[in-house]
PDB file of C-alpha atoms (C1' of nucleotides) in Angstrom:
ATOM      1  CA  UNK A  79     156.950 148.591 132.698  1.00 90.00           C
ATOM      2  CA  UNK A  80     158.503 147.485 129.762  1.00 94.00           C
ATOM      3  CA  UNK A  81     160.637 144.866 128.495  1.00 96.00           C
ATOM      4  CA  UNK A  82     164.468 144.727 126.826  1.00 96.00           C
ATOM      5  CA  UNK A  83     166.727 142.622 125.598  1.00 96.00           C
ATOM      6  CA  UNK A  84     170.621 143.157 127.168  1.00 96.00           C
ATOM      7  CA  UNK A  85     173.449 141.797 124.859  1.00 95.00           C
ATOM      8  CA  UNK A  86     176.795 140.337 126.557  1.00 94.00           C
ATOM      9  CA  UNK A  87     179.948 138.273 125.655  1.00 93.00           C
ATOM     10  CA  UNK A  88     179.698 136.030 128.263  1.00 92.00           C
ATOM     11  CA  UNK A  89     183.794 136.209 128.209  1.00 89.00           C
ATOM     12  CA  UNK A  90     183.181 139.296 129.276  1.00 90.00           C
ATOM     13  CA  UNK A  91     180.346 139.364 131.468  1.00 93.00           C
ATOM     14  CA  UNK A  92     177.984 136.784 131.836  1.00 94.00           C
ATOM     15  CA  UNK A  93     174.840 136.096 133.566  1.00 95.00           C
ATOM     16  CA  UNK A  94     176.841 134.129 136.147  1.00 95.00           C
ATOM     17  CA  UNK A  95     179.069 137.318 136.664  1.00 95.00           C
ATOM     18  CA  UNK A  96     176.162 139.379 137.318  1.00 95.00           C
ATOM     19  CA  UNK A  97     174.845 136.332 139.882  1.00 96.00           C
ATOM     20  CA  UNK A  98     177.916 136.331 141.649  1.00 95.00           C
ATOM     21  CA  UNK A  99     178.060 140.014 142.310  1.00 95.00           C
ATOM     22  CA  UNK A 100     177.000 141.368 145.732  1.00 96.00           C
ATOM     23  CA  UNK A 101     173.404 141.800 145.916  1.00 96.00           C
ATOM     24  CA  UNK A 102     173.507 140.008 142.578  1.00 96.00           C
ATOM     25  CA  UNK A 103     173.146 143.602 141.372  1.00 96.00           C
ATOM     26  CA  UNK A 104     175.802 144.926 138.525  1.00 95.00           C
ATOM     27  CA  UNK A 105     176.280 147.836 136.609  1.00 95.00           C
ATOM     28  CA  UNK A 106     175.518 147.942 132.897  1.00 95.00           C
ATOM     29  CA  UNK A 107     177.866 149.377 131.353  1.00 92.00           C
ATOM     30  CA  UNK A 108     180.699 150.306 128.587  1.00 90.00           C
ATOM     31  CA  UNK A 109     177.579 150.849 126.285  1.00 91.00           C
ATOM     32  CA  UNK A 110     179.371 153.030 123.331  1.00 90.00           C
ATOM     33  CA  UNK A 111     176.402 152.629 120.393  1.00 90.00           C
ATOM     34  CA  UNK A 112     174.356 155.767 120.281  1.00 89.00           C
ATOM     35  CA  UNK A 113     171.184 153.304 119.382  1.00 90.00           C
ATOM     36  CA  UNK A 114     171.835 151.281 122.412  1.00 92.00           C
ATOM     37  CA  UNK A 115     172.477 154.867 124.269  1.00 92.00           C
ATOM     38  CA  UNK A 116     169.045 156.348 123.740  1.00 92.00           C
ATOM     39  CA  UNK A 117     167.033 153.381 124.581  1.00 93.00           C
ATOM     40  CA  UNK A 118     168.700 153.147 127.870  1.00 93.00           C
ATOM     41  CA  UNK A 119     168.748 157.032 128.845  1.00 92.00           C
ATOM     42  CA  UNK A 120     165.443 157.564 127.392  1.00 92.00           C
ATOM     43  CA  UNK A 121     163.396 154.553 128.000  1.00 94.00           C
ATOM     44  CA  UNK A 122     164.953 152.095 130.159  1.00 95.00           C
ATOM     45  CA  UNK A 123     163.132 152.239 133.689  1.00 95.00           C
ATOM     46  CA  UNK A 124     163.179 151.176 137.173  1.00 96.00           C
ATOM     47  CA  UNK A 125     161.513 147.745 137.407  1.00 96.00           C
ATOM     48  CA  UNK A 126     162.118 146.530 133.669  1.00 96.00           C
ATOM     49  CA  UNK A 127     162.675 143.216 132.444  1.00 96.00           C
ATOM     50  CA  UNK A 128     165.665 142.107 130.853  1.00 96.00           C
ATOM     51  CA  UNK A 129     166.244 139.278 128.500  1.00 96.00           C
ATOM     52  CA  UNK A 130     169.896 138.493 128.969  1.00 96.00           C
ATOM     53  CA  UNK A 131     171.335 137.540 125.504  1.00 96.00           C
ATOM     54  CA  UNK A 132     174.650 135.806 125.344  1.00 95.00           C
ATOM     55  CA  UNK A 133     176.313 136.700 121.883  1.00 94.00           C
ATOM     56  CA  UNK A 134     179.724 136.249 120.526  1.00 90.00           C
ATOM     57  CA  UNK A 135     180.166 132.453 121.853  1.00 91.00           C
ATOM     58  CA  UNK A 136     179.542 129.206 120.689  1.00 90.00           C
ATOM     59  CA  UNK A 137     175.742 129.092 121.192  1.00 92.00           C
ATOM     60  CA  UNK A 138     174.349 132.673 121.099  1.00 94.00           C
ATOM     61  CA  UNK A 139     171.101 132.682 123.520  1.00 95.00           C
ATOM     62  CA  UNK A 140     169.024 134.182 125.755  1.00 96.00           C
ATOM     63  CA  UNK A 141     170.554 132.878 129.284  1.00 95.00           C
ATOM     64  CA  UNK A 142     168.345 134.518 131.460  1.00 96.00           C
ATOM     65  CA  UNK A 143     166.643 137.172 132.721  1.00 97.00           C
ATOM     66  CA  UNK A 144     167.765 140.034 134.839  1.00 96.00           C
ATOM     67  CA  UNK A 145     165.376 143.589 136.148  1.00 96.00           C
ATOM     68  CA  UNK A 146     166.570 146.788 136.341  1.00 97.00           C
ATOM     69  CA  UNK A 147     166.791 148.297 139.567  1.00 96.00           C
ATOM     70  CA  UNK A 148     168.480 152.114 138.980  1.00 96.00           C
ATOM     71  CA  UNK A 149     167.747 153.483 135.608  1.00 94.00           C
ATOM     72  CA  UNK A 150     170.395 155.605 133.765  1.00 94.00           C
ATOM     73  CA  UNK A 151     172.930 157.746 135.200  1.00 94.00           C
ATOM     74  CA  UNK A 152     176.555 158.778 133.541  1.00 93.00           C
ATOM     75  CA  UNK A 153     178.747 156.202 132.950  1.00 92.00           C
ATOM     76  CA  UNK A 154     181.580 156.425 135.045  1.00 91.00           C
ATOM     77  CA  UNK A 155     184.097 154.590 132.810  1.00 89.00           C
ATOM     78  CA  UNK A 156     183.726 156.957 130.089  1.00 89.00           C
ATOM     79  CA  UNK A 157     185.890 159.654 132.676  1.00 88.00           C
ATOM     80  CA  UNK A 158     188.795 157.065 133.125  1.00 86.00           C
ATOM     81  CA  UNK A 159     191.963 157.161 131.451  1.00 82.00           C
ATOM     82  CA  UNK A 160     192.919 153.683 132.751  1.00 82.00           C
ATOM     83  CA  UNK A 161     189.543 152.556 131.278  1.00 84.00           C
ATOM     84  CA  UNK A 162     189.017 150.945 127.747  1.00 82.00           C
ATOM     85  CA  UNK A 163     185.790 152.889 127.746  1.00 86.00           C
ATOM     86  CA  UNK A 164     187.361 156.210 128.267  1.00 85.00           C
ATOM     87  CA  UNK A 165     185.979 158.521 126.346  1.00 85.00           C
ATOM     88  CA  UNK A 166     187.932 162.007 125.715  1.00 81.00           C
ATOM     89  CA  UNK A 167     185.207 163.693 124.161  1.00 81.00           C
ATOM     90  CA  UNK A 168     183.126 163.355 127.272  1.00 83.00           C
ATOM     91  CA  UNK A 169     182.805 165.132 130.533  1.00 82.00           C
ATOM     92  CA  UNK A 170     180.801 165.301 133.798  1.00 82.00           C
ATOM     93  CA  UNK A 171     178.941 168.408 132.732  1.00 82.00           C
ATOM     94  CA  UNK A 172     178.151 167.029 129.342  1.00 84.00           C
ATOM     95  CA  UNK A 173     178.332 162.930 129.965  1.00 89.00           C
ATOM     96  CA  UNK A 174     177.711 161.016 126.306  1.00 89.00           C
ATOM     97  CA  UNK A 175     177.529 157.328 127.831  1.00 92.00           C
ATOM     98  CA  UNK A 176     174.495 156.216 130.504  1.00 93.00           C
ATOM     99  CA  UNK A 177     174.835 152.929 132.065  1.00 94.00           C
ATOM    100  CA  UNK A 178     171.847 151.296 134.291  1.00 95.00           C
ATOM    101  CA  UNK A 179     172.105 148.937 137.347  1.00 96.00           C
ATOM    102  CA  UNK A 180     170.472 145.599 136.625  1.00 96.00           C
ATOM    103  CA  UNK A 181     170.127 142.654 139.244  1.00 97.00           C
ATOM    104  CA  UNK A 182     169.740 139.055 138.476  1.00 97.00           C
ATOM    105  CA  UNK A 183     166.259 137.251 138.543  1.00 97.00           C
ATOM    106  CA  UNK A 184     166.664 133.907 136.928  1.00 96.00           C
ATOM    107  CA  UNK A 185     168.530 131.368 134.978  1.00 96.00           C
ATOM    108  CA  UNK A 186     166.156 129.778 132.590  1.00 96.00           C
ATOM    109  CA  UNK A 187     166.322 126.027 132.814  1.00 96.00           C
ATOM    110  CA  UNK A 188     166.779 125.847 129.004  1.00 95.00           C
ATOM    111  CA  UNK A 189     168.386 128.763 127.674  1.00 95.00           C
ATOM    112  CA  UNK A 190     166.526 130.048 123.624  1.00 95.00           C
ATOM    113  CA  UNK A 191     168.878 129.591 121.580  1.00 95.00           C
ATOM    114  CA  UNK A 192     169.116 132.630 118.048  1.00 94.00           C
ATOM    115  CA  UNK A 193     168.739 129.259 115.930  1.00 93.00           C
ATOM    116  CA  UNK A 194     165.210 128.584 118.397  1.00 94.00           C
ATOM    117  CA  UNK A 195     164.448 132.374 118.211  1.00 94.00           C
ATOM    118  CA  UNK A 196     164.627 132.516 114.038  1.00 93.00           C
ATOM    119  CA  UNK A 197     163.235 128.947 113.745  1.00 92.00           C
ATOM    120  CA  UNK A 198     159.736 130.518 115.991  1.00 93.00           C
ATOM    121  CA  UNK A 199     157.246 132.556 113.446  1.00 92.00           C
ATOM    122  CA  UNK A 200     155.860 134.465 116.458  1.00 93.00           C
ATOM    123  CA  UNK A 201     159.376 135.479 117.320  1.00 93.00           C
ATOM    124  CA  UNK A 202     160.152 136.363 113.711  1.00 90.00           C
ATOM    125  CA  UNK A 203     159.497 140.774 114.776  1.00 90.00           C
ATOM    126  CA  UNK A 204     162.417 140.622 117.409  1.00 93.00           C
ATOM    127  CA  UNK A 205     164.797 143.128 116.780  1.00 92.00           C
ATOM    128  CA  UNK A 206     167.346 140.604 117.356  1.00 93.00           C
ATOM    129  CA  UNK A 207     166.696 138.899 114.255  1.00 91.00           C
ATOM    130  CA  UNK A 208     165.958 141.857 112.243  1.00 88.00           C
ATOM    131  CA  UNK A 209     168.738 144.431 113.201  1.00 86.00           C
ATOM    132  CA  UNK A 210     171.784 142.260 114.392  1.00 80.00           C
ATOM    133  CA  UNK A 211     174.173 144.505 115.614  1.00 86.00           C
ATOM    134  CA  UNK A 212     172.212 146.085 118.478  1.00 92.00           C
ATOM    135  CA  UNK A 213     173.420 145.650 122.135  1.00 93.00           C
ATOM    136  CA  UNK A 214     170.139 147.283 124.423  1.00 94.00           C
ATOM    137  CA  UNK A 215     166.864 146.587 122.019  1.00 94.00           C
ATOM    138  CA  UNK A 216     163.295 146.799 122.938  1.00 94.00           C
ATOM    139  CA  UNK A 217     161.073 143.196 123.753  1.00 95.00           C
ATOM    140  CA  UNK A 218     157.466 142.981 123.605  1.00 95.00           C
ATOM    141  CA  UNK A 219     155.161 141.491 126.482  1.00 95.00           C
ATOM    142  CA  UNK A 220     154.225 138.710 123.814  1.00 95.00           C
ATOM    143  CA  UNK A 221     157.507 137.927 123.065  1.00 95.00           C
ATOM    144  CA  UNK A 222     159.052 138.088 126.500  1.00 96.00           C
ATOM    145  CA  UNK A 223     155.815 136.136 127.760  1.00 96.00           C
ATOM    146  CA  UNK A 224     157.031 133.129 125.155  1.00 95.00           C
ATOM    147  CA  UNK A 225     160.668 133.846 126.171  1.00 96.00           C
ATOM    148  CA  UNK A 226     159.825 132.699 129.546  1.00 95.00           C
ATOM    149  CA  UNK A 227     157.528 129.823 128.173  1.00 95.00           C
ATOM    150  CA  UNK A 228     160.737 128.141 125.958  1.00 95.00           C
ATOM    151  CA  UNK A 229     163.093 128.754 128.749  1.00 94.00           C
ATOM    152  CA  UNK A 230     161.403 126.832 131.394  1.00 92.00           C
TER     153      UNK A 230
ATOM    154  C1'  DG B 169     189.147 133.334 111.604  1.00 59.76           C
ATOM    155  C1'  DC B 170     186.183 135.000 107.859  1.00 59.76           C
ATOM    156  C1'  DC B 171     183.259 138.333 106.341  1.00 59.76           C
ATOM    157  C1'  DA B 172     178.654 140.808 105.924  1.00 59.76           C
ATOM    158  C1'  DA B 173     176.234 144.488 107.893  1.00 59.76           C
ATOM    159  C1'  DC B 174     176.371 148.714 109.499  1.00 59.76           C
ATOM    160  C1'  DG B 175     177.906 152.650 112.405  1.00 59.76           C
ATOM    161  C1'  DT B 176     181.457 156.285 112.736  1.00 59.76           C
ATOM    162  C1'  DT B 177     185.148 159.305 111.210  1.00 59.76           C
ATOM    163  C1'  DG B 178     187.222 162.695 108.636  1.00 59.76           C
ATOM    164  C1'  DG B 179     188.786 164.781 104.157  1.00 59.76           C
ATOM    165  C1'  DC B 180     187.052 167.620 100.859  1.00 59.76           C
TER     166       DC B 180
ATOM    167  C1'  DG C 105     177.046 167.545 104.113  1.00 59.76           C
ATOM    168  C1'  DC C 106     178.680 163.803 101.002  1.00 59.76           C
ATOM    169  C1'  DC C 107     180.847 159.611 100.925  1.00 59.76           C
ATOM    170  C1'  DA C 108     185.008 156.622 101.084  1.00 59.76           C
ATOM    171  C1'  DA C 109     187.672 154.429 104.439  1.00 59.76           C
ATOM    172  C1'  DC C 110     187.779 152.284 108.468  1.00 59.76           C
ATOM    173  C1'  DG C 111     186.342 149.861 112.759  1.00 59.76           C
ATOM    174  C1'  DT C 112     183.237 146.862 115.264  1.00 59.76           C
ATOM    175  C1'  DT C 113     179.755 143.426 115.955  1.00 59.76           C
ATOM    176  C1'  DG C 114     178.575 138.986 115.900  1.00 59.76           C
ATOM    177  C1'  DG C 115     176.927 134.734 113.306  1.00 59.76           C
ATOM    178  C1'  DC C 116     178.861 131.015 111.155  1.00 59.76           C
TER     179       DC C 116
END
DNA sequence: GCCAACGTTGGC
DNA sequence: GCCAACGTTGGC
């Protein structure tokens, strides 16, 4: 079991989006950062936590948390025309983008905001604060453990 | 809306 | 395969 930490616009999609969707279960996806790719074809597992990280907005935080519940399989936008994730270069035999299901768990009461996260020493080792440009990044047990704690 | 950081593309 | 140009992310 391990732990991650899912970036979204919440213009785009945010944890309320994936709460109102049937099932409360949505598809990950549009992913188009080979980083971000490998972690969630390689690693990314039935059962995992997810911190869900609103970035991009006025107050960039950690909104809630989400699980995965179907780990990667192609992407299906990257084999649309219509779709802004089309992806010419890819095809069903040889699919370059993976996208996971993920269904919502919880809204934390008090959502962690970056400034919180970089203000907290024993949150200091996050990838978020090290590497910023990182959409699907790996969370400890510690760190998700005092995620939980500040959001609640 | 600016711009730093950094990933990707493509000419050579 | 180097590296300059370009595009995107994302905090501020």
């Amino acid at each position: 079991m391990n732990y991650w930490l899912f970036k979204s616009e919440p213009d785009e999609y945010s944890l309320d989006d994936l709460k109102g969707e049937p099932g409360q279960t949505g598809r990950w996806d549009g992913i188009r950062n080979y980083q971000a790719r490998n972690f969630l074809r390689d690693q990314v597992e039935e059962g995992d936590g997810v911190l869900l990280y609103h970035s991009a907005c006025k107050v960039p935080a950690v909104a809630g948390t989400a699980r995965v519940v179907r780990s990667a399989y192609p992407d299906p936008a990257q084999f649309d025309p219509e779709s802004k994730y089309y992806d010419p270069k890819a095809s069903s035999e040889n699919p370059r983008w993976f996208c996971v299901d993920i269904q919502w768990q919880s809204e934390f009461a008090r959502p962690v905001s970056l400034k919180a996260i970089k203000q907290n020493p024993e949150l200091a080792e996050m990838v978020l604060v090290k590497q910023g440009r990182l959409s699907i990044q790996p969370v400890t047990a510690a760190e998700w453990k005092l995620m939980e704690k500040l959001g609640n």
